[in-house]
Coordinates of C-alpha atoms in Angstrom, one line a residue:
Chain A
X18 CA 0.0 0.0 0.0
X19 CA 1.1 3.5 -0.7
X20 CA 2.5 5.3 2.4
X21 CA 0.3 8.3 1.4
X22 CA -2.8 6.1 1.8
X23 CA -1.6 4.9 5.2
X24 CA -1.1 8.5 6.2
X25 CA -4.7 9.3 5.0
X26 CA -6.2 6.4 6.9
X27 CA -4.3 6.7 10.2
X28 CA -4.2 9.6 12.5
X29 CA -0.9 8.5 14.1
X30 CA 1.6 6.7 11.9
X31 CA 4.8 5.0 13.0
X32 CA 7.8 4.1 10.9
X33 CA 11.2 2.9 11.7
X34 CA 14.4 2.4 9.7
X35 CA 16.8 -0.4 9.0
X36 CA 20.2 -0.1 7.5
X37 CA 21.1 -3.3 5.6
X38 CA 23.9 -5.3 7.0
X39 CA 27.6 -5.0 6.1
X40 CA 27.4 -8.0 3.9
X41 CA 24.7 -10.1 2.3
X42 CA 23.3 -12.1 5.2
X43 CA 20.0 -10.7 6.0
X44 CA 19.1 -13.2 8.7
X45 CA 19.6 -11.0 11.7
X46 CA 17.9 -8.0 10.1
X47 CA 14.9 -10.0 9.1
X48 CA 14.5 -11.4 12.6
X49 CA 14.5 -7.9 14.0
X50 CA 12.0 -6.7 11.4
X51 CA 9.6 -9.5 12.6
X52 CA 10.0 -8.1 16.2
X53 CA 8.9 -4.6 15.1
X54 CA 6.2 -5.8 12.7
X55 CA 3.2 -5.2 15.1
X56 CA 4.4 -1.7 16.0
X57 CA 5.2 0.0 12.7
X58 CA 3.2 1.0 9.7
X59 CA 6.2 1.0 7.4
X60 CA 10.0 0.3 7.4
X61 CA 12.5 2.7 5.8
X62 CA 15.5 1.0 4.1
X63 CA 18.5 3.2 4.1
X64 CA 20.8 3.8 1.0
X65 CA 24.5 3.6 1.8
X66 CA 23.7 5.3 5.0
X67 CA 26.3 7.9 6.2
X68 CA 28.1 7.4 2.9
X69 CA 29.2 4.0 3.9
X70 CA 28.8 0.9 1.7
X71 CA 25.9 -1.4 2.3
X72 CA 23.7 -3.6 0.0
X73 CA 21.3 -1.9 -2.3
X74 CA 18.3 -0.3 -0.7
X75 CA 16.2 -1.5 -3.6
X76 CA 17.1 -5.1 -3.2
X77 CA 16.6 -5.1 0.6
X78 CA 13.3 -3.2 0.2
X79 CA 12.0 -5.9 -2.2
X80 CA 12.9 -8.6 0.3
X81 CA 10.9 -6.8 3.0
X82 CA 8.1 -6.2 0.6
X83 CA 7.9 -9.9 -0.1
X84 CA 7.5 -10.5 3.6
X85 CA 4.5 -8.2 3.7
X86 CA 6.1 -5.1 5.0
X87 CA 5.2 -1.6 3.7
X88 CA 8.6 -0.2 2.8
X89 CA 10.0 3.3 2.1
X90 CA 13.1 2.8 0.0
X91 CA 15.7 5.5 0.4
X92 CA 17.4 6.9 -2.8
X93 CA 20.3 9.3 -2.6
X94 CA 21.6 11.7 -5.2
X95 CA 25.1 11.1 -4.0
X96 CA 25.8 7.9 -5.9
X97 CA 23.8 8.2 -9.1
X98 CA 23.6 10.4 -12.1
X99 CA 20.2 11.3 -13.8
X100 CA 20.3 8.2 -15.9
X101 CA 20.9 5.9 -13.0
X102 CA 18.4 7.7 -10.7
X103 CA 15.6 7.3 -13.3
X104 CA 16.6 3.7 -14.1
X105 CA 16.4 2.9 -10.3
X106 CA 13.0 4.6 -10.1
X107 CA 11.7 2.4 -12.9
X108 CA 13.3 -0.5 -11.1
X109 CA 11.6 0.4 -7.9
X110 CA 8.3 0.3 -9.7
X111 CA 9.1 -3.1 -11.3
X112 CA 10.0 -4.4 -7.8
X113 CA 6.6 -3.4 -6.5
X114 CA 8.1 -0.9 -4.1
X115 CA 5.6 1.9 -3.8
X116 CA 7.3 4.5 -1.5
X117 CA 10.5 6.3 -2.0
X118 CA 12.4 8.8 0.1
X119 CA 14.7 11.2 -1.7
X120 CA 17.8 12.4 0.0
X121 CA 20.9 14.3 -1.2
X122 CA 23.0 11.9 0.8
X123 CA 25.8 12.5 3.2
X124 CA 28.9 13.6 1.4
X125 CA 31.4 10.8 0.5
X126 CA 34.1 12.7 2.5
X127 CA 32.2 11.7 5.6
X128 CA 31.9 8.0 4.8
X129 CA 34.1 4.9 4.3
X130 CA 35.0 5.7 0.7
X131 CA 36.1 9.3 1.0
X132 CA 38.2 9.1 -2.2
X133 CA 35.1 8.4 -4.3
X134 CA 33.6 10.8 -6.9
X135 CA 30.5 12.5 -5.5
X136 CA 27.8 12.5 -8.1
X137 CA 24.9 14.9 -7.1
X138 CA 24.0 15.2 -10.8
X139 CA 20.5 16.1 -9.6
X140 CA 19.6 17.6 -6.3
X141 CA 16.5 16.4 -4.4
X142 CA 14.3 19.2 -5.9
X143 CA 15.3 18.1 -9.4
X144 CA 14.8 14.5 -8.5
X145 CA 11.3 15.2 -7.2
X146 CA 10.6 16.9 -10.5
X147 CA 12.1 14.0 -12.4
X148 CA 9.9 11.5 -10.5
X149 CA 6.9 13.6 -11.4
X150 CA 7.9 13.3 -15.1
X151 CA 8.1 9.5 -14.7
X152 CA 4.7 9.4 -13.0
X153 CA 3.4 11.2 -16.1
X154 CA 5.1 8.6 -18.4
X155 CA 8.0 10.6 -19.6
X156 CA 11.7 10.8 -18.9
X157 CA 13.6 13.9 -17.7
X158 CA 14.7 14.5 -21.3
X159 CA 11.1 14.4 -22.5
X160 CA 11.1 10.9 -24.1
X161 CA 7.9 8.9 -23.7
X162 CA 7.9 5.8 -21.6
X163 CA 5.8 2.7 -22.2
X164 CA 3.8 3.4 -19.2
X165 CA 3.4 5.8 -16.2
X166 CA 4.9 4.8 -12.9
X167 CA 3.2 5.1 -9.6
X168 CA 5.1 6.1 -6.5
X169 CA 4.6 7.9 -3.3
X170 CA 7.5 10.3 -2.9
X171 CA 8.9 11.7 0.3
X172 CA 11.8 14.0 1.3
X173 CA 13.7 15.0 4.4
X174 CA 13.6 18.2 6.4
X175 CA 15.8 19.2 9.2
X176 CA 13.8 21.2 11.8
X177 CA 16.7 21.8 14.1
X178 CA 19.1 23.2 11.5
X179 CA 19.6 27.0 11.5
X180 CA 18.5 29.1 9.8
X181 CA 15.2 27.3 10.2
X182 CA 13.5 29.7 7.9
X183 CA 15.7 28.3 5.1
X184 CA 14.6 24.8 5.9
X185 CA 11.0 25.9 5.8
X186 CA 11.5 27.5 2.4
X187 CA 13.1 24.3 1.1
X188 CA 10.2 22.3 2.4
X189 CA 7.7 24.4 0.6
X190 CA 9.7 24.1 -2.6
X191 CA 9.9 20.3 -2.3
X192 CA 6.1 20.1 -1.8
X193 CA 5.5 22.1 -4.9
X194 CA 7.8 19.8 -6.8
X195 CA 6.0 16.7 -5.6
X196 CA 7.1 15.7 -2.1
X197 CA 4.0 14.0 -0.5
X198 CA 5.5 13.4 3.0
X199 CA 8.5 14.3 5.0
X200 CA 10.6 12.6 7.6
X201 CA 13.0 14.6 9.7
X202 CA 16.5 14.4 11.2
X203 CA 16.3 13.3 14.8
X204 CA 14.4 15.7 17.1
X205 CA 15.7 16.2 20.6
X206 CA 14.3 19.7 21.2
X207 CA 10.6 19.1 21.1
X208 CA 9.7 22.8 21.9
X209 CA 11.7 23.9 18.9
X210 CA 10.1 21.1 16.8
X211 CA 6.7 22.2 17.8
X212 CA 7.3 25.8 16.7
X213 CA 8.6 24.4 13.4
X214 CA 5.5 22.1 13.2
X215 CA 3.1 24.9 13.7
X216 CA 4.7 26.8 10.8
X217 CA 4.5 23.8 8.4
X218 CA 1.4 21.9 9.4
X219 CA -0.8 23.7 6.9
X220 CA 1.5 23.0 4.0
X221 CA -0.4 19.9 3.0
X222 CA 2.3 17.2 3.5
X223 CA 2.6 15.1 6.6
X224 CA 5.8 15.3 8.6
X225 CA 7.1 12.5 10.7
X226 CA 9.6 13.7 13.2
X227 CA 12.4 11.2 13.9
X228 CA 13.2 9.9 17.4
X229 CA 16.7 8.5 17.7
X230 CA 17.3 6.0 20.5
X231 CA 20.7 6.7 22.0
X232 CA 22.0 3.6 23.6
X233 CA 25.1 5.0 25.3
X234 CA 27.0 8.2 25.9
X235 CA 29.7 7.1 23.4
X236 CA 27.1 6.4 20.8
X237 CA 25.4 9.8 21.4
X238 CA 28.8 11.6 21.1
X239 CA 29.5 9.8 17.8
X240 CA 26.0 10.5 16.5
X241 CA 26.5 14.2 17.3
X242 CA 29.2 14.2 14.6
X243 CA 26.6 13.1 12.0
X244 CA 25.4 16.0 9.8
X245 CA 22.1 17.3 11.0
X246 CA 22.1 15.6 14.4
X247 CA 22.3 17.7 17.6
X248 CA 22.1 15.8 20.9
X249 CA 21.7 18.0 23.9
X250 CA 24.4 17.7 26.6
X251 CA 21.7 17.0 29.2
X252 CA 20.9 13.7 27.6
X253 CA 24.5 12.7 27.2
X254 CA 25.1 13.4 30.9
X255 CA 22.1 11.2 31.8
X256 CA 23.5 8.3 29.8
X257 CA 26.9 8.8 31.4
X258 CA 25.4 8.6 34.9
X259 CA 23.0 5.7 34.1
X260 CA 23.7 2.2 35.5
X261 CA 22.0 0.8 32.4
X262 CA 22.6 3.3 29.6
X263 CA 20.4 1.5 27.1
X264 CA 17.4 1.6 29.5
X265 CA 18.1 5.3 30.1
X266 CA 18.3 5.9 26.3
X267 CA 14.9 4.2 25.8
X268 CA 13.5 6.3 28.6
X269 CA 14.8 9.5 26.9
X270 CA 13.2 8.3 23.6
X271 CA 9.9 7.7 25.4
X272 CA 10.0 11.2 26.9
X273 CA 10.5 12.6 23.4
X274 CA 7.8 10.3 21.9
X275 CA 5.2 11.3 24.6
X276 CA 5.9 15.0 24.0
X277 CA 5.6 14.6 20.2
X278 CA 2.5 12.5 20.5
X279 CA 0.6 15.5 21.9
X280 CA 0.6 17.1 18.5
X281 CA 2.4 15.1 15.8
X282 CA 0.6 12.9 13.4
X283 CA 3.3 10.2 13.7
X284 CA 6.9 9.4 14.4
X285 CA 9.8 7.8 12.7
X286 CA 12.0 5.7 15.0
X287 CA 15.8 5.4 14.5
X288 CA 17.4 2.7 16.7
X289 CA 20.5 1.8 14.7
X290 CA 21.7 -1.7 15.6
X291 CA 19.2 -2.0 18.5
X292 CA 16.0 -2.2 16.6
X293 CA 14.9 -5.2 18.7
X294 CA 14.2 -2.6 21.5
X295 CA 11.6 -0.7 19.4
X296 CA 8.7 -2.8 20.8
X297 CA 9.5 -1.5 24.3
X298 CA 9.0 2.1 23.3
X299 CA 5.7 3.9 24.2
X300 CA 4.6 4.1 20.6
Chain B
X30 CA 43.5 32.8 -11.4
X31 CA 44.4 29.1 -11.4
X32 CA 45.6 28.1 -8.0
X33 CA 48.4 25.6 -7.9
X34 CA 50.5 23.8 -5.3
X35 CA 53.9 22.2 -5.5
X36 CA 54.2 18.4 -5.7
X37 CA 56.6 16.8 -3.2
X38 CA 60.3 17.2 -4.1
X39 CA 60.7 13.5 -3.8
X40 CA 58.2 13.2 -6.7
X41 CA 60.3 15.6 -8.8
X42 CA 63.4 13.5 -8.1
X43 CA 61.5 10.3 -9.0
X44 CA 60.3 11.6 -12.4
X45 CA 63.7 13.0 -13.3
X46 CA 65.7 9.9 -12.1
X47 CA 67.0 9.1 -15.6
X48 CA 67.8 12.6 -16.6
X49 CA 70.9 14.7 -15.6
X50 CA 70.5 18.0 -17.6
X51 CA 67.3 19.9 -16.8
X52 CA 65.6 23.0 -18.1
X53 CA 63.0 24.7 -15.9
X54 CA 59.9 26.6 -17.1
X55 CA 58.0 28.9 -14.8
X56 CA 54.9 30.9 -15.3
X57 CA 54.7 34.7 -15.0
X58 CA 50.9 34.6 -14.5
X59 CA 49.0 32.6 -12.0
X60 CA 51.8 30.5 -10.7
X61 CA 53.8 33.6 -9.9
X62 CA 50.9 35.0 -8.0
X63 CA 50.5 31.7 -6.1
X64 CA 54.3 31.7 -5.5
X65 CA 54.5 28.2 -7.0
X66 CA 56.1 28.9 -10.4
X67 CA 57.5 32.4 -10.4
X68 CA 61.2 33.3 -10.9
X69 CA 61.9 32.8 -7.2
X70 CA 60.4 29.3 -7.0
X71 CA 62.1 28.3 -10.3
X72 CA 65.5 29.3 -9.0
X73 CA 64.9 27.6 -5.7
X74 CA 63.9 24.4 -7.4
X75 CA 67.0 24.7 -9.5
X76 CA 69.3 25.0 -6.5
X77 CA 67.6 22.0 -4.8
X78 CA 68.0 19.9 -7.9
X79 CA 71.7 20.9 -8.3
X80 CA 72.3 19.8 -4.7
X81 CA 70.9 16.4 -5.8
X82 CA 73.5 16.3 -8.6
X83 CA 71.4 17.6 -11.5
X84 CA 72.7 20.2 -13.9
X85 CA 70.4 23.1 -14.6
X86 CA 70.9 24.0 -18.3
X87 CA 68.7 27.1 -17.9
X88 CA 65.3 28.4 -16.9
X89 CA 62.7 30.6 -18.4
X90 CA 59.6 32.2 -16.7
X91 CA 57.2 32.2 -19.6
X92 CA 54.8 35.1 -19.9
X93 CA 52.5 33.0 -19.9
X94 CA 52.8 29.2 -20.7
X95 CA 49.1 28.8 -21.4
X96 CA 49.6 31.1 -24.4
X97 CA 50.8 28.8 -27.1
X98 CA 52.2 31.6 -29.2
X99 CA 54.6 32.5 -26.3
X100 CA 55.6 28.8 -25.9
X101 CA 56.2 28.4 -29.6
X102 CA 58.4 31.5 -29.7
X103 CA 60.4 30.3 -26.7
X104 CA 61.3 27.0 -28.3
X105 CA 62.2 28.8 -31.5
X106 CA 64.4 31.4 -29.9
X107 CA 66.0 29.6 -26.9
X108 CA 68.4 27.2 -28.4
X109 CA 69.9 26.1 -25.0
X110 CA 66.7 24.1 -24.3
X111 CA 67.9 21.5 -26.8
X112 CA 70.9 20.7 -24.5
X113 CA 68.5 19.5 -21.8
X114 CA 67.3 15.9 -21.3
X115 CA 64.0 17.2 -20.1
X116 CA 62.0 20.2 -19.0
X117 CA 60.5 20.7 -15.6
X118 CA 57.4 22.8 -15.8
X119 CA 56.0 24.9 -13.0
X120 CA 52.6 25.9 -14.3
X121 CA 49.0 24.8 -14.3
X122 CA 47.6 21.9 -16.4
X123 CA 46.9 24.3 -19.3
X124 CA 50.4 25.6 -19.2
X125 CA 51.8 22.1 -19.1
X126 CA 49.8 21.0 -22.1
X127 CA 50.7 24.1 -24.1
X128 CA 54.4 23.3 -23.5
X129 CA 53.8 19.6 -24.4
X130 CA 52.6 20.6 -27.8
X131 CA 56.0 22.2 -28.8
X132 CA 58.6 20.4 -26.7
X133 CA 60.9 18.0 -28.6
X134 CA 62.1 16.6 -25.2
X135 CA 60.2 15.0 -22.3
X136 CA 58.5 17.4 -19.9
X137 CA 57.6 16.9 -16.2
X138 CA 54.8 18.8 -14.5
X139 CA 55.7 19.6 -10.9
X140 CA 52.6 21.5 -9.8
X141 CA 49.1 20.3 -9.0
X142 CA 46.3 22.6 -10.2
X143 CA 43.7 23.0 -7.6
X144 CA 41.0 25.4 -8.7
X145 CA 40.0 28.7 -10.3
X146 CA 39.9 31.1 -7.4
X147 CA 40.8 34.3 -5.7
X148 CA 43.7 35.2 -3.6
X149 CA 43.3 37.1 -0.3
X150 CA 47.0 36.9 0.5
X151 CA 49.8 34.4 -0.1
X152 CA 48.6 31.0 0.9
X153 CA 45.0 32.1 1.3
X154 CA 43.0 31.2 -1.7
X155 CA 39.2 30.7 -2.3
X156 CA 37.8 28.2 -4.8
X157 CA 35.1 30.3 -6.4
X158 CA 34.5 29.1 -10.0
X159 CA 34.1 25.7 -11.7
X160 CA 34.3 27.2 -15.3
X161 CA 31.1 25.2 -16.0
X162 CA 29.9 27.1 -19.0
X163 CA 26.4 27.7 -17.4
X164 CA 26.9 30.7 -15.1
X165 CA 24.1 30.9 -12.5
X166 CA 25.6 33.8 -10.6
X167 CA 23.0 36.4 -11.7
X168 CA 20.4 34.3 -9.9
X169 CA 22.4 33.4 -6.8
X170 CA 23.5 36.8 -5.5
X171 CA 26.9 36.3 -7.3
X172 CA 27.8 33.4 -5.0
X173 CA 28.4 30.2 -6.9
X174 CA 26.6 27.1 -5.6
X175 CA 28.1 24.8 -8.2
X176 CA 31.6 25.5 -6.8
X177 CA 31.0 26.5 -3.2
X178 CA 28.4 23.9 -2.2
X179 CA 30.3 20.6 -1.6
X180 CA 27.5 18.9 -3.4
X181 CA 27.0 21.5 -6.1
X182 CA 23.3 21.7 -5.3
X183 CA 21.3 24.2 -7.4
X184 CA 18.0 24.4 -5.5
X185 CA 19.1 25.2 -1.9
X186 CA 21.0 23.6 1.0
X187 CA 21.0 20.0 2.0
X188 CA 20.0 18.7 5.4
X189 CA 23.6 18.7 6.5
X190 CA 23.7 22.5 6.7
X191 CA 23.8 23.8 10.2
X192 CA 24.5 27.2 11.8
X193 CA 25.4 28.4 8.4
X194 CA 28.2 25.8 8.0
X195 CA 28.7 22.9 5.6
X196 CA 28.5 19.3 6.7
X197 CA 31.8 18.5 5.0
X198 CA 33.8 21.0 7.0
X199 CA 32.4 23.0 9.9
X200 CA 34.7 25.9 9.0
X201 CA 33.3 26.2 5.5
X202 CA 30.3 28.5 5.0
X203 CA 27.2 26.9 3.5
X204 CA 27.0 28.9 0.3
X205 CA 23.2 28.5 0.4
X206 CA 23.0 30.3 3.7
X207 CA 25.2 33.1 2.3
X208 CA 22.8 33.3 -0.7
X209 CA 19.8 33.3 1.6
X210 CA 21.3 36.0 3.8
X211 CA 22.0 38.2 0.7
X212 CA 18.5 37.6 -0.5
X213 CA 17.1 38.4 2.9
X214 CA 18.9 41.8 2.9
X215 CA 17.2 42.6 -0.4
X216 CA 13.8 41.2 0.8
X217 CA 13.6 38.6 -1.9
X218 CA 14.1 35.2 -0.1
X219 CA 11.1 33.8 -2.0
X220 CA 13.4 33.6 -5.0
X221 CA 14.9 30.5 -3.3
X222 CA 11.6 28.8 -4.1
X223 CA 12.2 29.2 -7.8
X224 CA 13.1 25.9 -9.4
X225 CA 16.5 25.6 -11.1
X226 CA 16.7 23.0 -13.8
X227 CA 19.5 20.3 -13.7
X228 CA 22.8 21.5 -14.9
X229 CA 23.6 21.0 -18.5
X230 CA 26.9 19.3 -18.8
X231 CA 27.2 19.6 -22.6
X232 CA 29.2 22.8 -22.2
X233 CA 31.8 20.8 -20.2
X234 CA 32.6 18.8 -23.4
X235 CA 33.5 21.8 -25.5
X236 CA 37.1 20.9 -26.3
X237 CA 37.9 23.7 -28.7
X238 CA 36.5 27.1 -29.5
X239 CA 37.1 28.5 -32.9

C-alpha cells in the first residue's frame, strides 16, 4: 500500500528504519523486522547510510516487501547520475516498491570511501521533478515511456538546523515539486520542533519527526558528529550517569515520543543496531 | 586565477631519475601570484636539484605558458633548451599541455592545479569558479553554488547544513546560507523557491572554441 494512503487512513503513523547489514546475510535484520512488525506501519530501508557501503536499498526493500512489510526505500543523489536515478526509479516500480524517500545523501568525504567521486548530478528538488515526469510517463529528457509509474515520494527536512526559515522554504519548494510526505532528522528539542511544526502543518504534506534511540554516551557523542544531528548535553550526561545506559536511552526516547504524540501525526524511529528494542517504546 | 600547489620534491626527483640535464619553465601569470612557479620558485627548485647532482641548463619564466604563441616562440628562440634531457614545468595543467605541444624533449609537471579562485594573501585562496559554462551567478547573489556547495546543489541547501556551515567542514560556510542572507537583505528570499533545472553538462565537453 502507498504510504500516502496509510497517512490518509491513520491519525498516528509509526515508521522505523533499517540499515542493511555490512554484507549479504539478512538473517539478523529479518529477525529484527519481525519483532517490530506489530508496532510500525512501514519500514525505511537506508541507502548507503552515512556514505558507507551497504547492500542496495532497492534489493533489501524488495525482500521486506515480499515479507509483507510496507517499505519506504531511500534513494540518494550522491551515488547516481540522472540516468541511474531514473533507471532505479523504474526498477523500484518493477520491484513493486511503492514508496521512496529522496535524500541528497551525506557527502562521501564523511563515509568509508572518502576518495570516491561524489555525483549529485541532480539535487532532491530536481529528483522530485524528475519523479513527477516518470509518473506522467515521460523521462527527464522528455522521451515517452511505455507506461506511467506510480510512486509515493517523500523527502527530508531538518527542523533543528539553523537558519530554520531556510529549511521551511526548502520544504515548501519540495512540496510544490511533488514531495508527499517528510521525515525529519532526529528531534531532541521538542519545543523547537513544535514551533517548526506549527509553521508547516498547513503545507499539506505530513511530517514524521524522527526519534533517535541513543544507547550509550559514546554512541550519542558519535552521532552528534553526523550532519544534522544535535544531541543536547543533558541527555549525554544522563547516559553517562546511568547504570543501564540503554534503558536510560529508551527512557529518553519515550519522553520525546510522549511529548511529540501531543501534536504530531506520527513518528519515525531510528534505533540503529538496537531495533529489537523498538517494541519496548511507548509508541 | 588558477591556484596551484607544488608536488613533493621526492616526486620531482623520481620523475627526473634518468635525466641529468634539466631546463625549468615557470609561469609569470597565476603560478607567480601563487608563488609556486615564479622566478623565485624556479630558481629555488634549480638549487635543490643541483644539490641532488642535477645540472640546470637554464630556466625561463614564460609570460604565460598557457599562451601557445609564447611557448612556440620560446622554443624557436631559446636554443639552450635543446641541450637539456627534459623540461621541468612549474605551471597549471593548461600551461603544461601548451608546452607539451611544442617540446621536442620530455616534460615533467611539478605542480598540481587546484581550482580557479581568488587570492586574499599568499597561501589564502578561495575556490570560487568551476568554469562550468552555465553561469548561474545572476540568480544566486553572485555566489556560486556549483563550486561553493560541496554537493553543487542548485536548489538550496541539503539537510547537513547547520548554523550556516557545511557538513563537509564546519569551518566552511554553507553557500546557500550566504545566498539566503544576501536575498534576505534585499527582501527577496522567496526567490529561493524558484526551481532551477538540472545543470547542462554539454558545455563541459567543448574541447575547442574557434
